[in-house]
């Protein structure tokens, strides 16, 4: 920790785009001194969204039971493909954990103020599960460097990722 430059995947989900928060959310990363090395607006296919959430059912079966986890997975794929999203590749020193901190915890009611989820949403897991919707928490960010590698290759063609030096790197690295 503390010295590795890595690149992570951030998705601005349909709630962020439809609420007109794209600029403000992207600013959070820029302000922190992270560098955007890939960026695009797209509507994802169900196939891509399913691949993206790959192991969700497995991860949540123990906690929620297979039926519920599968239902939530269907909701998530439905939601992620329901409108345009923004895919970003974000580079920085330990970008992966730093970005997760900026994003905040999964359930917005638990996310600290100052994080994206804690500042722009407040929904709870209980509410979402009672109503039967996915937790709308604006952004996705890769959970680990290994996940980031896999997810970046799902969402970006290598030639869509750029190399350049940002002037602010003089002071943020
Ligand atoms: P994170 O996005 O914080 O990495 P996960 O990978 O565990 O969280 O979950 C993926 C997404 O699934 C979450 O961002 C959220 O939108 C949704 N989600 C997670 N848990 C639930 C749940 N219990 N009910 C509905 N949706 C959920």
mmCIF file of N, CA and C and ligand atoms in Angstrom, residues 13 53 56 59-60 64 72 76 100 106-107 117 125 129 133-135 137 140, ligand 1:
data_model
loop_
_atom_site.group_PDB
_atom_site.id
_atom_site.type_symbol
_atom_site.label_atom_id
_atom_site.label_comp_id
_atom_site.label_asym_id
_atom_site.label_seq_id
_atom_site.Cartn_x
_atom_site.Cartn_y
_atom_site.Cartn_z
ATOM 1 N N UNK A 13 -23.861 4.790 -12.679
ATOM 2 C CA UNK A 13 -25.033 4.007 -13.049
ATOM 3 C C UNK A 13 -26.166 4.926 -13.538
ATOM 4 N N UNK A 53 -21.489 -8.355 -13.059
ATOM 5 C CA UNK A 53 -21.870 -8.735 -11.702
ATOM 6 C C UNK A 53 -21.527 -10.191 -11.404
ATOM 7 N N UNK A 56 -21.965 -12.207 -8.081
ATOM 8 C CA UNK A 56 -22.877 -11.638 -7.069
ATOM 9 C C UNK A 56 -23.716 -12.712 -6.378
ATOM 10 N N UNK A 59 -21.729 -14.697 -3.993
ATOM 11 C CA UNK A 59 -21.323 -13.927 -2.814
ATOM 12 C C UNK A 59 -22.485 -13.678 -1.851
ATOM 13 N N UNK A 60 -23.699 -13.553 -2.399
ATOM 14 C CA UNK A 60 -24.825 -13.176 -1.561
ATOM 15 C C UNK A 60 -25.722 -14.339 -1.154
ATOM 16 N N UNK A 64 -28.359 -14.088 1.857
ATOM 17 C CA UNK A 64 -29.768 -13.846 1.519
ATOM 18 C C UNK A 64 -30.524 -15.085 1.050
ATOM 19 N N UNK A 72 -32.295 -10.391 -6.863
ATOM 20 C CA UNK A 72 -31.604 -9.094 -6.796
ATOM 21 C C UNK A 72 -30.672 -8.936 -7.995
ATOM 22 N N UNK A 76 -30.562 -5.967 -10.622
ATOM 23 C CA UNK A 76 -29.349 -5.175 -10.849
ATOM 24 C C UNK A 76 -29.021 -5.087 -12.332
ATOM 25 N N UNK A 100 -12.706 3.529 -3.712
ATOM 26 C CA UNK A 100 -13.763 2.926 -2.882
ATOM 27 C C UNK A 100 -14.098 3.826 -1.687
ATOM 28 N N UNK A 106 -21.687 0.387 0.451
ATOM 29 C CA UNK A 106 -22.722 -0.063 -0.490
ATOM 30 C C UNK A 106 -24.102 0.545 -0.219
ATOM 31 N N UNK A 107 -24.493 0.594 1.057
ATOM 32 C CA UNK A 107 -25.839 1.065 1.380
ATOM 33 C C UNK A 107 -25.773 2.543 1.760
ATOM 34 N N UNK A 117 -21.848 8.264 -2.229
ATOM 35 C CA UNK A 117 -23.111 7.634 -1.821
ATOM 36 C C UNK A 117 -23.699 8.300 -0.583
ATOM 37 N N UNK A 125 -30.691 -0.784 2.643
ATOM 38 C CA UNK A 125 -30.834 -2.133 2.113
ATOM 39 C C UNK A 125 -32.235 -2.670 2.432
ATOM 40 N N UNK A 129 -34.958 -3.917 -0.297
ATOM 41 C CA UNK A 129 -35.369 -5.324 -0.302
ATOM 42 C C UNK A 129 -36.865 -5.486 -0.029
ATOM 43 N N UNK A 133 -36.487 -3.631 -5.017
ATOM 44 C CA UNK A 133 -35.662 -2.955 -6.028
ATOM 45 C C UNK A 133 -34.179 -3.100 -5.674
ATOM 46 N N UNK A 134 -33.332 -2.802 -6.636
ATOM 47 C CA UNK A 134 -31.900 -2.801 -6.365
ATOM 48 C C UNK A 134 -31.543 -1.525 -5.587
ATOM 49 N N UNK A 135 -30.475 -1.595 -4.836
ATOM 50 C CA UNK A 135 -30.032 -0.417 -4.084
ATOM 51 C C UNK A 135 -29.418 0.584 -5.067
ATOM 52 N N UNK A 137 -27.283 3.253 -5.762
ATOM 53 C CA UNK A 137 -26.193 3.915 -5.045
ATOM 54 C C UNK A 137 -25.209 4.594 -5.993
ATOM 55 N N UNK A 140 -20.505 2.365 -9.288
ATOM 56 C CA UNK A 140 -19.818 1.112 -9.015
ATOM 57 C C UNK A 140 -18.330 1.412 -9.040
HETATM 58 P P1 LIG B 1 -20.500 -2.528 -4.111
HETATM 59 O O1 LIG B 1 -21.206 -1.924 -5.306
HETATM 60 O O2 LIG B 1 -20.475 -1.564 -2.960
HETATM 61 O O3 LIG B 1 -19.170 -3.139 -4.427
HETATM 62 P P2 LIG B 1 -21.637 -5.219 -4.143
HETATM 63 O O4 LIG B 1 -20.682 -5.589 -5.224
HETATM 64 O O5 LIG B 1 -21.714 -6.106 -2.955
HETATM 65 O O6 LIG B 1 -21.430 -3.737 -3.610
HETATM 66 O O7 LIG B 1 -23.101 -5.157 -4.763
HETATM 67 C C1 LIG B 1 -23.276 -4.718 -6.063
HETATM 68 C C2 LIG B 1 -24.501 -3.801 -6.150
HETATM 69 O O8 LIG B 1 -25.667 -4.556 -5.889
HETATM 70 C C3 LIG B 1 -24.553 -2.682 -5.126
HETATM 71 O O9 LIG B 1 -23.834 -1.550 -5.532
HETATM 72 C C4 LIG B 1 -26.032 -2.402 -5.053
HETATM 73 O O10 LIG B 1 -26.455 -1.539 -6.097
HETATM 74 C C5 LIG B 1 -26.652 -3.761 -5.265
HETATM 75 N N1 LIG B 1 -27.002 -4.451 -4.025
HETATM 76 C C6 LIG B 1 -26.166 -4.957 -3.098
HETATM 77 N N2 LIG B 1 -26.828 -5.546 -2.105
HETATM 78 C C7 LIG B 1 -28.141 -5.421 -2.398
HETATM 79 C C8 LIG B 1 -29.339 -5.802 -1.753
HETATM 80 N N3 LIG B 1 -29.342 -6.468 -0.586
HETATM 81 N N4 LIG B 1 -30.496 -5.490 -2.351
HETATM 82 C C9 LIG B 1 -30.534 -4.846 -3.522
HETATM 83 N N5 LIG B 1 -29.439 -4.460 -4.194
HETATM 84 C C10 LIG B 1 -28.248 -4.716 -3.632
#
